[in-house]
mmCIF file of C-alpha atoms in Angstrom:
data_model
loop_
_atom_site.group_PDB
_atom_site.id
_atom_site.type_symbol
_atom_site.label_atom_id
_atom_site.label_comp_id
_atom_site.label_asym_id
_atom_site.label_seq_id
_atom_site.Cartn_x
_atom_site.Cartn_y
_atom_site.Cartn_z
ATOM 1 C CA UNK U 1 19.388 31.502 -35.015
ATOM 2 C CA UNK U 2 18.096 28.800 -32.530
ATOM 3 C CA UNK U 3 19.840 26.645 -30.590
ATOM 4 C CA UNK U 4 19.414 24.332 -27.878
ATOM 5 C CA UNK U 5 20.062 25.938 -24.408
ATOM 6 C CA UNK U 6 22.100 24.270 -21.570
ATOM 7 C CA UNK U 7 18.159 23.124 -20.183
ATOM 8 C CA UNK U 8 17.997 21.368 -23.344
ATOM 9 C CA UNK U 9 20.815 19.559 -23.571
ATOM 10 C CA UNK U 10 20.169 18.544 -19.671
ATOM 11 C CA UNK U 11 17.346 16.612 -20.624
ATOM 12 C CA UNK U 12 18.370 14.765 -23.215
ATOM 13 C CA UNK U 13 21.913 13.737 -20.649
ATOM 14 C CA UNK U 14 19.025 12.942 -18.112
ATOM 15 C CA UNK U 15 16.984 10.824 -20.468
ATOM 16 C CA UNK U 16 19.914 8.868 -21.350
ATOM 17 C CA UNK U 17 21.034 8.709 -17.925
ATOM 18 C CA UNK U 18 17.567 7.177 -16.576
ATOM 19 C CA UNK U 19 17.951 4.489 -19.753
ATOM 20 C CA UNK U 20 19.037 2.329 -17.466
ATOM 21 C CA UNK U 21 20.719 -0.831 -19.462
ATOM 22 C CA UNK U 22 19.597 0.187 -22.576
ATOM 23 C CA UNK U 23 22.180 -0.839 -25.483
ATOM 24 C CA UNK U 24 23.768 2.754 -26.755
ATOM 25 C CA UNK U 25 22.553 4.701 -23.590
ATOM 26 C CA UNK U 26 26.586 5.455 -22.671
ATOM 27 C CA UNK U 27 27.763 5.838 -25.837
ATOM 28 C CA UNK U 28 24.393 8.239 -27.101
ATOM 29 C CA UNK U 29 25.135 10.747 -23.619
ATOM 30 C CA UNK U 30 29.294 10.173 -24.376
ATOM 31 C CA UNK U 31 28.477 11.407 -28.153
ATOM 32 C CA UNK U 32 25.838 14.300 -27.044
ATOM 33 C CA UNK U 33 28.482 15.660 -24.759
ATOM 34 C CA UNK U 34 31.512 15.540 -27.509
ATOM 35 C CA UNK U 35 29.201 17.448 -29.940
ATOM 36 C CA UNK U 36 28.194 19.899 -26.668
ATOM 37 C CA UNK U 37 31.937 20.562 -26.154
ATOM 38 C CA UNK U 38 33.133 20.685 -29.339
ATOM 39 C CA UNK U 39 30.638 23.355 -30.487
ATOM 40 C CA UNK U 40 31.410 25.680 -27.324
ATOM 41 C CA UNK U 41 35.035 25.552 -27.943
ATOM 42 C CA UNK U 42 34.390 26.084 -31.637
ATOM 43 C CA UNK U 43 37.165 28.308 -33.467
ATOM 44 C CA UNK U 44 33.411 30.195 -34.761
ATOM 45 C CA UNK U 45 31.853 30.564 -31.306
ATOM 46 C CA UNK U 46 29.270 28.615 -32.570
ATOM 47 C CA UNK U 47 27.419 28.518 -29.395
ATOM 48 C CA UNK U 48 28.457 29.798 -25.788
ATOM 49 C CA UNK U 49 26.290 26.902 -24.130
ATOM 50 C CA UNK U 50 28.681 24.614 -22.172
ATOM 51 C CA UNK U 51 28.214 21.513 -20.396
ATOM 52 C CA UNK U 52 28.080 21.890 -16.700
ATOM 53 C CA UNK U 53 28.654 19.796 -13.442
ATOM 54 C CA UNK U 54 25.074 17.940 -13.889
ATOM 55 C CA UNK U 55 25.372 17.735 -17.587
ATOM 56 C CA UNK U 56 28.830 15.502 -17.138
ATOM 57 C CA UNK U 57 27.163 13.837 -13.855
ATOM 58 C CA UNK U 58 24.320 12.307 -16.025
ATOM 59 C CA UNK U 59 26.601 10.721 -18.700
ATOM 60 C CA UNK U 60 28.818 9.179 -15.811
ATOM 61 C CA UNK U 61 25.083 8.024 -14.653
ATOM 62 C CA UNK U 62 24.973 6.391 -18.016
ATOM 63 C CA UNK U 63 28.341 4.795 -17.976
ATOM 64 C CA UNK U 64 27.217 3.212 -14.882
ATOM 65 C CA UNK U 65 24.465 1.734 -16.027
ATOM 66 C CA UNK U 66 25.982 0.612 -19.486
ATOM 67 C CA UNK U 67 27.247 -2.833 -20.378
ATOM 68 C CA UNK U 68 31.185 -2.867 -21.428
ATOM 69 C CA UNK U 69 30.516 -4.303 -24.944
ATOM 70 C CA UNK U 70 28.267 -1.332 -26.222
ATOM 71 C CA UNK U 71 31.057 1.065 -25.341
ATOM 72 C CA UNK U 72 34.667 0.589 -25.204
ATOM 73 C CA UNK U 73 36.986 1.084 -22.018
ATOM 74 C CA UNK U 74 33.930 1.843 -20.008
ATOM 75 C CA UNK U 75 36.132 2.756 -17.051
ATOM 76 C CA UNK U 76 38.539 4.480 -18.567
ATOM 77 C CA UNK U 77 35.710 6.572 -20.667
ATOM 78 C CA UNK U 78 34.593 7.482 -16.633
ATOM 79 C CA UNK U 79 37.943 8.548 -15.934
ATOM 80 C CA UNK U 80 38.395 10.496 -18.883
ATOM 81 C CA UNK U 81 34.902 12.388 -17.968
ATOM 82 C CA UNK U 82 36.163 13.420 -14.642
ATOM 83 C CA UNK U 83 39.725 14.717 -15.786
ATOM 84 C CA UNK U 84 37.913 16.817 -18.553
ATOM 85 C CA UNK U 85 35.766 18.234 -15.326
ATOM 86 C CA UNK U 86 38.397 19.366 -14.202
ATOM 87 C CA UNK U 87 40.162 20.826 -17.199
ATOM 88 C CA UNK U 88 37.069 23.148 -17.450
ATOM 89 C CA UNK U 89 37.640 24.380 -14.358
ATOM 90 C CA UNK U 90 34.879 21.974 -12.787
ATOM 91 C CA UNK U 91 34.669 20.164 -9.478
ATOM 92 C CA UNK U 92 32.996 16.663 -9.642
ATOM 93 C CA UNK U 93 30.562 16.437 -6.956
ATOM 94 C CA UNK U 94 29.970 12.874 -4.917
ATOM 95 C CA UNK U 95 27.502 11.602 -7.302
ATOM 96 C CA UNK U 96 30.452 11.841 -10.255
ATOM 97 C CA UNK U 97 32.324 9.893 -8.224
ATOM 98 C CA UNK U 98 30.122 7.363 -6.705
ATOM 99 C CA UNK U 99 29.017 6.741 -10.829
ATOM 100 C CA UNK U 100 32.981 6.625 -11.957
ATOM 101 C CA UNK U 101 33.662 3.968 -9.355
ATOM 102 C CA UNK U 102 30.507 1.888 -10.055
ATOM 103 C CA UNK U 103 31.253 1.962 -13.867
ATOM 104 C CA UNK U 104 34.712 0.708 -12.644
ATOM 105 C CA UNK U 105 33.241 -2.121 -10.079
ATOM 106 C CA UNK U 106 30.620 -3.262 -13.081
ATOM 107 C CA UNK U 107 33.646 -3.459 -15.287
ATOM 108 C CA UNK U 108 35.628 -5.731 -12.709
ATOM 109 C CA UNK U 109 32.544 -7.989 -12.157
ATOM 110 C CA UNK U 110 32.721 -9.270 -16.060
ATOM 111 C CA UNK U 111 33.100 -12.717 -16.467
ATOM 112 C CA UNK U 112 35.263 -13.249 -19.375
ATOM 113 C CA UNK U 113 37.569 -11.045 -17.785
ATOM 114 C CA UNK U 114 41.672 -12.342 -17.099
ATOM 115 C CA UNK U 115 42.843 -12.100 -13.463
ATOM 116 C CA UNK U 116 45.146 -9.425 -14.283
ATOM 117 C CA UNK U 117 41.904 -7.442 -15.476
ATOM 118 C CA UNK U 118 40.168 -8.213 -13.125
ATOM 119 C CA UNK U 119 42.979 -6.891 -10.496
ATOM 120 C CA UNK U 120 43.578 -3.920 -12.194
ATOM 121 C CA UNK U 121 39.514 -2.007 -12.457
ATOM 122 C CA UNK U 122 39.056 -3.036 -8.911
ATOM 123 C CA UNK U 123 42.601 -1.064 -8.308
ATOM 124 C CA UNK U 124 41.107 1.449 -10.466
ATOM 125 C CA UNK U 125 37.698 1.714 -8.392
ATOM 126 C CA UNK U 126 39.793 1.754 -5.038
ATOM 127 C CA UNK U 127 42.125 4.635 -6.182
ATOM 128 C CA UNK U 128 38.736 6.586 -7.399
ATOM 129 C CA UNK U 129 37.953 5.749 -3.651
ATOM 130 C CA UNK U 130 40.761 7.044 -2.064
ATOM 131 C CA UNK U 131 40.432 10.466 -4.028
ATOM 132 C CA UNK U 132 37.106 11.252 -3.286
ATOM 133 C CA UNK U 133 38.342 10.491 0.575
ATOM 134 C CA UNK U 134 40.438 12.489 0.353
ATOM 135 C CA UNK U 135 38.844 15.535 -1.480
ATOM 136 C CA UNK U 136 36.094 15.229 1.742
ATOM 137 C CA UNK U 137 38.870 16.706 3.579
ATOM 138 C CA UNK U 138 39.629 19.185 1.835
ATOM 139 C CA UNK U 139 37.784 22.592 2.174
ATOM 140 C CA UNK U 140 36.005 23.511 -1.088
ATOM 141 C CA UNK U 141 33.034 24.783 -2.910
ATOM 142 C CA UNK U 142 31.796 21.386 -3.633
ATOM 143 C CA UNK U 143 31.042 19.305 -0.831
ATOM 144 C CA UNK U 144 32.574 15.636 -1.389
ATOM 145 C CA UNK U 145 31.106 12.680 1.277
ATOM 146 C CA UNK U 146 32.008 9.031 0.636
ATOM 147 C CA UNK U 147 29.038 6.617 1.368
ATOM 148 C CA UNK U 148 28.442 2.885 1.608
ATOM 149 C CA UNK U 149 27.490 2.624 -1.773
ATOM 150 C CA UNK U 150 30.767 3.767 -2.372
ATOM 151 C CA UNK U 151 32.203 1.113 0.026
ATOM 152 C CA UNK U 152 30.387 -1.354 -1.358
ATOM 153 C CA UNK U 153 31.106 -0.894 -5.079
ATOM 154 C CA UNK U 154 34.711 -1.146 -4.375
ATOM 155 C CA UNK U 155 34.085 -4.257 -2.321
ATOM 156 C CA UNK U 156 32.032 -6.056 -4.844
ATOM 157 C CA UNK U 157 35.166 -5.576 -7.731
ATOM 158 C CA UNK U 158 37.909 -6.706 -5.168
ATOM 159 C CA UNK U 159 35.581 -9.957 -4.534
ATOM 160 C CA UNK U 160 36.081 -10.885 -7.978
ATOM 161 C CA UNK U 161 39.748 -11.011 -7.471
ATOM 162 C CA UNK U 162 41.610 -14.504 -6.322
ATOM 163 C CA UNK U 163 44.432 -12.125 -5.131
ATOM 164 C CA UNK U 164 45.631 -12.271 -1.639
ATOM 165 C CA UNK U 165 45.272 -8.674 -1.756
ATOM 166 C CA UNK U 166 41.705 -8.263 -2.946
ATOM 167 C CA UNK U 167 40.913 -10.345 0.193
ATOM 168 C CA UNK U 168 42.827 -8.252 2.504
ATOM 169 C CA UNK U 169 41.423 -4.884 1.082
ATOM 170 C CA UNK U 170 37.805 -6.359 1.412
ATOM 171 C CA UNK U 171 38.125 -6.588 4.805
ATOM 172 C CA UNK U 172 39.865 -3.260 5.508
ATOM 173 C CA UNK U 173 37.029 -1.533 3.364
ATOM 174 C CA UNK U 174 34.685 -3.304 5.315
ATOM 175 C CA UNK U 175 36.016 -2.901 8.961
ATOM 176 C CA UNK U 176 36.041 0.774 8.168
ATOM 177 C CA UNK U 177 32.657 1.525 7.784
ATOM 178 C CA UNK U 178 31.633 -0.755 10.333
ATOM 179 C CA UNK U 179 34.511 1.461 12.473
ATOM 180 C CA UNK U 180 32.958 5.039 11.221
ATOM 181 C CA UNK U 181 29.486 3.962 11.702
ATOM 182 C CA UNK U 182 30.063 3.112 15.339
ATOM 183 C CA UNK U 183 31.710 6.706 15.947
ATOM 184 C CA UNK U 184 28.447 7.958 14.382
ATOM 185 C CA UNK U 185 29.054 8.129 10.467
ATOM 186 C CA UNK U 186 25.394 7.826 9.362
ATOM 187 C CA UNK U 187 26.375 7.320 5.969
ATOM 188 C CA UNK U 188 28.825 4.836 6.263
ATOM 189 C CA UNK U 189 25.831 2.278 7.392
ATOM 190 C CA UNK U 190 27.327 -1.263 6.798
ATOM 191 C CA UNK U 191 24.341 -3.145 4.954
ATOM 192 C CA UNK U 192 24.070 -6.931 3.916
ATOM 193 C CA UNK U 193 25.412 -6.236 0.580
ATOM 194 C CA UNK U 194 28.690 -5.128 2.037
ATOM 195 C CA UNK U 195 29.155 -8.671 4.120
ATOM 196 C CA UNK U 196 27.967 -10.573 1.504
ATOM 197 C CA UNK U 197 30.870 -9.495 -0.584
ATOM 198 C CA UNK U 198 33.264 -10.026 1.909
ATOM 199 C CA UNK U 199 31.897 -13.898 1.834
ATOM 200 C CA UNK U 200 32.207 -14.171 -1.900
ATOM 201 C CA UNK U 201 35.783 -12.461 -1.401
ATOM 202 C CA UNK U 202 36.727 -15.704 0.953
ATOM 203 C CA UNK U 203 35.311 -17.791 -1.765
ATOM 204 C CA UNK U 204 38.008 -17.127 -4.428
ATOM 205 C CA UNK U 205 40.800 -17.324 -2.603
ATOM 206 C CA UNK U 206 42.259 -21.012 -3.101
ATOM 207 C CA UNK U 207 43.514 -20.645 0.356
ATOM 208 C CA UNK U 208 41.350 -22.255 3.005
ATOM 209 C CA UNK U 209 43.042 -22.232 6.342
ATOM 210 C CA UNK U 210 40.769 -21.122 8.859
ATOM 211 C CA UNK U 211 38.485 -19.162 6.064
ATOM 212 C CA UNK U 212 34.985 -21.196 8.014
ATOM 213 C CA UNK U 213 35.596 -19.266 11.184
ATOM 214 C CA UNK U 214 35.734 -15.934 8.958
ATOM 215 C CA UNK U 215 32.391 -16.671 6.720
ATOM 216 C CA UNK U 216 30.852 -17.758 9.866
ATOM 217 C CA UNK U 217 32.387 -14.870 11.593
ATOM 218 C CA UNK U 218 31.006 -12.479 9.333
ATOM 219 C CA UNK U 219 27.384 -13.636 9.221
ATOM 220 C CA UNK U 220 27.829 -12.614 13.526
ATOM 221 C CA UNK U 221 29.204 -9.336 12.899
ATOM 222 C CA UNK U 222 26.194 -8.789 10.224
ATOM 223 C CA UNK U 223 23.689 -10.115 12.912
ATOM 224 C CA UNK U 224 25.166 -8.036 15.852
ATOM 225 C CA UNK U 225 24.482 -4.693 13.252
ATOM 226 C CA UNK U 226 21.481 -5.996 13.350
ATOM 227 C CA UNK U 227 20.880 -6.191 16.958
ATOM 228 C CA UNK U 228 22.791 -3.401 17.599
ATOM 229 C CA UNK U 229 19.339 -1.493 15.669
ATOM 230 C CA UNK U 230 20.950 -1.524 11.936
ATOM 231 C CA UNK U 231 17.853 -2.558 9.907
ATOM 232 C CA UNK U 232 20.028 -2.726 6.794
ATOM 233 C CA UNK U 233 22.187 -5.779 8.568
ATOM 234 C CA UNK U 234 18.485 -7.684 8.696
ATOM 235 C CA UNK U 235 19.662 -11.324 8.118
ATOM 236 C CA UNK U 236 19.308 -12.113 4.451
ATOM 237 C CA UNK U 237 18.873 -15.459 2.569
ATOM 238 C CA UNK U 238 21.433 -13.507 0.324
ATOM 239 C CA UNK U 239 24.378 -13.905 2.826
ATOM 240 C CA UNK U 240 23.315 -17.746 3.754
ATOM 241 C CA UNK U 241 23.163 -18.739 0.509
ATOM 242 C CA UNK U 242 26.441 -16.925 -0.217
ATOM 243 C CA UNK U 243 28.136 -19.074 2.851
ATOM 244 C CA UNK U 244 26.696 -22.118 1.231
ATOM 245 C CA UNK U 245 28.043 -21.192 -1.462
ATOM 246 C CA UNK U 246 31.679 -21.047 -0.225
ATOM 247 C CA UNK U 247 31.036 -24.475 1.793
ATOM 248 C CA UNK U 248 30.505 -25.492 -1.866
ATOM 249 C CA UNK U 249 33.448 -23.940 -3.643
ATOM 250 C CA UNK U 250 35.485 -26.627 -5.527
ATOM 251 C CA UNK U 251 38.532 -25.721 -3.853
ATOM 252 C CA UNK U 252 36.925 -28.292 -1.305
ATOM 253 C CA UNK U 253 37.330 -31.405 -3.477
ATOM 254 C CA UNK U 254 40.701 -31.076 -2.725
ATOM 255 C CA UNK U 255 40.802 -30.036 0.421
ATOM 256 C CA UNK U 256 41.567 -32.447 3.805
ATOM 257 C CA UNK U 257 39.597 -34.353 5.443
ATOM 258 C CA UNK U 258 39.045 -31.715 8.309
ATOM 259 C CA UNK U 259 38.649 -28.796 6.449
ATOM 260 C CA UNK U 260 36.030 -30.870 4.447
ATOM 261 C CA UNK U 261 34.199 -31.558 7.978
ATOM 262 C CA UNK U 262 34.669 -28.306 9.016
ATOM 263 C CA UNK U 263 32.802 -26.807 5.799
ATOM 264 C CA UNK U 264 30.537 -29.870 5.798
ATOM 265 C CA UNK U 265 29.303 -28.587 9.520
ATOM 266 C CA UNK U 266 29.160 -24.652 8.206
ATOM 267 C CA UNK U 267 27.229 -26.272 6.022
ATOM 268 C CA UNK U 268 24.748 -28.373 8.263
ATOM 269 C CA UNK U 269 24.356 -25.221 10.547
ATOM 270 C CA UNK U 270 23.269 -22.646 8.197
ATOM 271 C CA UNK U 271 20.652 -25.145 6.632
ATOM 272 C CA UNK U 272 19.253 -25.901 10.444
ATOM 273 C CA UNK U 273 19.623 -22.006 11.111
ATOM 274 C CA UNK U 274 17.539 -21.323 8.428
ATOM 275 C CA UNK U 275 14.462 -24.215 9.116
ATOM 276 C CA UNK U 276 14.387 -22.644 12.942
ATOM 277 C CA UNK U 277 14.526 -18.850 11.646
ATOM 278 C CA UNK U 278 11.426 -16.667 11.869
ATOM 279 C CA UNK U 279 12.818 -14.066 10.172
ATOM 280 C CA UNK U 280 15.007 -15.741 6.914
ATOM 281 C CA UNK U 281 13.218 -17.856 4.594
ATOM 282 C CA UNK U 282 15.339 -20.497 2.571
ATOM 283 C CA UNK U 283 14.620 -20.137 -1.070
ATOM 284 C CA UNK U 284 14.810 -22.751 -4.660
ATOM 285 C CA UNK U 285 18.474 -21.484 -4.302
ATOM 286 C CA UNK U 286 19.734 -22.560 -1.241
ATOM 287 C CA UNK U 287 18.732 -25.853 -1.873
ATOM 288 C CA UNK U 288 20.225 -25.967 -5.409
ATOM 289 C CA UNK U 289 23.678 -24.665 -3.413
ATOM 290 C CA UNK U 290 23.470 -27.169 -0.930
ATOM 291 C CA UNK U 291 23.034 -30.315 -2.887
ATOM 292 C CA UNK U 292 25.907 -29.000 -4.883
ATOM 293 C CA UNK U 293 27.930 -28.841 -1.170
ATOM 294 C CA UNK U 294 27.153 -31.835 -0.057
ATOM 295 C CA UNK U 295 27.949 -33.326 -3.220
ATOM 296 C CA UNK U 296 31.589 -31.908 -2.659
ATOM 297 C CA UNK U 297 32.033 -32.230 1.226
ATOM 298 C CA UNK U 298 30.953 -36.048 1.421
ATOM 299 C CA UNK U 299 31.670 -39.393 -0.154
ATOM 300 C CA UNK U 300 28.923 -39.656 -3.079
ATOM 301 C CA UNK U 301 29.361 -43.127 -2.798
ATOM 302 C CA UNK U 302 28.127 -43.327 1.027
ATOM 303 C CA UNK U 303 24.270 -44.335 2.032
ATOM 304 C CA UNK U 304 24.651 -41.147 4.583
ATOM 305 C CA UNK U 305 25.471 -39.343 0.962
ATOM 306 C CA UNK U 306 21.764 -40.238 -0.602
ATOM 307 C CA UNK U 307 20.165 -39.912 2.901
ATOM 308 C CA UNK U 308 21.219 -36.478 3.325
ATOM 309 C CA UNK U 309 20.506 -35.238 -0.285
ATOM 310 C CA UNK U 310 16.981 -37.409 -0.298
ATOM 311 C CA UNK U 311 16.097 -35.490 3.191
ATOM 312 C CA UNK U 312 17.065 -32.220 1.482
ATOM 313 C CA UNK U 313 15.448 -32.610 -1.523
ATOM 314 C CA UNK U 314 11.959 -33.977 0.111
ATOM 315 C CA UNK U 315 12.156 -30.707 2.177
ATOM 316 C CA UNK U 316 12.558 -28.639 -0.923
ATOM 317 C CA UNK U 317 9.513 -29.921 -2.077
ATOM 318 C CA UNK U 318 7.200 -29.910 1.019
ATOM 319 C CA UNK U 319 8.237 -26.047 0.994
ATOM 320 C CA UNK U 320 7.394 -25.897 -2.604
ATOM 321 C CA UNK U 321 10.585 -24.110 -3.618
ATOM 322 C CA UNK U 322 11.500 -27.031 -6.562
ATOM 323 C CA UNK U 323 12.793 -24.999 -9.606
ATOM 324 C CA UNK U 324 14.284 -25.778 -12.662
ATOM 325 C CA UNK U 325 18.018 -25.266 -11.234
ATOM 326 C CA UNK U 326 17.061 -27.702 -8.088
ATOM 327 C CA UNK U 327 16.067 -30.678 -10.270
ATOM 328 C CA UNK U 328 19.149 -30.050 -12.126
ATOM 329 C CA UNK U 329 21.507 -30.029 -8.990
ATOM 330 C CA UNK U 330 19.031 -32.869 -8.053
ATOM 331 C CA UNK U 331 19.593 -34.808 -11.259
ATOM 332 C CA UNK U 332 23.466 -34.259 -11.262
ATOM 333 C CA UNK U 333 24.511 -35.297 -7.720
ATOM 334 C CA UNK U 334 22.106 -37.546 -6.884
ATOM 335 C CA UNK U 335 22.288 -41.664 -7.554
ATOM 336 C CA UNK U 336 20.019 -42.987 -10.692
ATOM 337 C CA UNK U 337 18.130 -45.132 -8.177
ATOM 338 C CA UNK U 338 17.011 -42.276 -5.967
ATOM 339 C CA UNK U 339 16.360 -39.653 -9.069
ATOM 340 C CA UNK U 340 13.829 -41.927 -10.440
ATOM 341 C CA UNK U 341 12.196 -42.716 -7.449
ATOM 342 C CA UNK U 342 12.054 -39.218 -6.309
ATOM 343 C CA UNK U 343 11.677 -37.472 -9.239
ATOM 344 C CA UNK U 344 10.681 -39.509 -12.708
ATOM 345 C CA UNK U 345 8.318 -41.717 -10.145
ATOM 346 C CA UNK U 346 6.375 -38.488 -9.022
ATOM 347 C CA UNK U 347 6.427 -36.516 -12.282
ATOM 348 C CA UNK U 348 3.168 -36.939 -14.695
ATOM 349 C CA UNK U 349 4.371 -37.747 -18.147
ATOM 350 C CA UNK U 350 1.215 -35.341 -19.658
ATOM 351 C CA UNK U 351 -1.078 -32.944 -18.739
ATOM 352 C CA UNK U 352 -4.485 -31.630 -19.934
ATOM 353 C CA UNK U 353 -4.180 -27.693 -20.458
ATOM 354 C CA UNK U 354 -7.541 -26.119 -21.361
ATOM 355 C CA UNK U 355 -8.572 -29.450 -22.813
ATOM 356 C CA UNK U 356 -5.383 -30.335 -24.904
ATOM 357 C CA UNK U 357 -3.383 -33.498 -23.420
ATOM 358 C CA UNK U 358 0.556 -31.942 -23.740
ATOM 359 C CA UNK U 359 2.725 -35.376 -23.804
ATOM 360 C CA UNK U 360 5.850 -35.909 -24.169
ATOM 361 C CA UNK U 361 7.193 -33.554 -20.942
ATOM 362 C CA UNK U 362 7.189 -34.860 -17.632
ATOM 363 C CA UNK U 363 5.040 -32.136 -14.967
ATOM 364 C CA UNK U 364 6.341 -32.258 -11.657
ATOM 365 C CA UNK U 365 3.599 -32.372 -8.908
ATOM 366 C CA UNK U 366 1.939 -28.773 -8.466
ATOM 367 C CA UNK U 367 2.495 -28.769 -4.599
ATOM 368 C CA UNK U 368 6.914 -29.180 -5.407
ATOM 369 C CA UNK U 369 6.811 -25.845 -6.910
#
């Protein structure tokens, strides 16, 4: 009788793996490899075809690309994968783990997610961390190496976390590599990605204290990788707009009148860094973030309030970065009086399109966007 050799079946777990987000990838590749299992352990010896290393490291591929809701306890599905490895006698190789801590990070970075949740799959992503460390260690057959993508993964789940602890465990992870790399640890290459979730870490902690100097801070240590010949540190409207960002975290509206200053001047001198920088380019969402700062830092009631967001939104436009989101930040903060002139006054209530007047929808002038 035919049946499907361990090539076969490597396909199909590759297929599913390169999916990408499609709905049932996971759960197709999960399903393929119960079925692959449960015939080679088969009571008949129904088949003596078993899954391998590459066939379990393409359905963890899968998991890490999957969305929670089209497969249930995503994470702990991952985990499950890599204690069965073992069961069969089978070492999980770097690329099992760096897909088993991913699938945890992607489940920490839901949004309907408690705290508690939240807390616990970044945990889960760190301890997956700490074992592969380990295992590199270790001598063995399989050769285990933790990378920045690794790093990073971990990183990005403990930045969803308003614990004190996800804060301070961001910036361990991240002094780290910056530490290995500078003894020579090619692979542990800080990028922007990995200081760019150490700013969003700073932005949900309800502390403030003397978090400006560390945002600000970490754009210089980005820059001085940079400098220092680290092409993946190049400055990146990602990380500005991510220290906007901060300046513009609600915690602010309660905050004192210093700290609002002080994040009202981060504020000021990232916008003027990026109008004098060859090498950034501000884009339709830094300007969206910053009107949404300044409309926390200063007193909306204040003519210095409509100055700064009229200057900000005229220079928004004369770069031709107006977008949907900026004439909604636009619309929300700014005064009546200075939305209508700017805006309503500017914007053509119809337009001919291939002969046909459209009316009824206001066109904003071609050069804004």
């Amino acid at each position: 009788a035919f049946e499907p050799t361990l090539e076969d079946y490597t396909v199909v777990f590759r297929a599913w793996a390169r999916a990408g987000y499609a709905k049932y990838a996971g759960k197709r590749a999960l399903s393929l490899l119960k079925k692959m299992e449960s015939l080679a352990a088969g009571e008949n010896e129904m088949t003596t075809v078993k899954p391998d290393v590459t066939c379990y490291k393409y359905v963890l591929q899968a998991f890490s690309e999957s969305k929670a809701q089209y497969l249930e306890g995503l994470g702990y599905q991952g985990e499950t994968i890599l204690s069965r490895m073992e069961e069969n006698g089978l070492v999980p190789d770097s690329d099992c783990f760096t897909y088993a801590i991913q699938t945890w990070s992607n489940s920490a970075c839901r949004n309907e997610l408690t705290e508690e949740d939240v807390y616990e799959y970044a945990l889960k992503a760190h301890q997956l961390l700490d074992k592969k460390t380990q295992m590199h260690f270790r001598s063995g057959i399989v050769a285990v190496k933790t990378s920045t993508l690794d790093y990073n993964n971990v990183m990005r789940a403990w930045s969803r976390s308003s614990s004190e602890e996800g804060i301070q465990n961001v910036e361990k992870l991240l002094s780290t590599i910056e530490r290995l790399y500078a003894k020579g640890d090619a692979e542990m290459k800080p990028n922007y990605e990995s200081y760019n979730h150490a700013i969003n870490a700073l932005g949900n902690d309800a502390h403030i204290g003397d978090q400006i100097d560390c945002v600000l801070d970490l754009l210089t240590r980005m820059n001085a990788q940079y400098k220092d010949g680290n092409n993946d540190c190049k400055p990146n409207i990602q990380c500005y707009n991510a220290v906007i960002n901060f300046c513009g975290n609600g915690k602010f509206k309660t905050a004192s009148d210093e700290e609002k200053r002080s994040a009202l001047k981060c504020t000021i001198k990232i916008i003027q860094e990026l109008k004098d920088s060859r090498k950034v380019a501000s884009n339709s969402r830094t300007y969206s973030l910053a009107l949404e700062a300044f409309n926390v830092l200063m007193d909306t009631r204040s003519e210095e309030f409509a100055r700064v967001i009229d200057s900000l939104f005229g220079r928004c436009c004369s770069e031709g970065l107006v977008d949907d989101k900026v004439i909604k930040a636009f619309h929300r903060v700014a005064p009546y009086s200075l939305y209508r002139r700017s805006v309503l006054a500017a914007a053509s209530p119809d337009k001919e399109i291939d002969g046909t007047t459209i009316s009824e929808t206001l066109f904003l002038p071609e050069e804004w966007t």
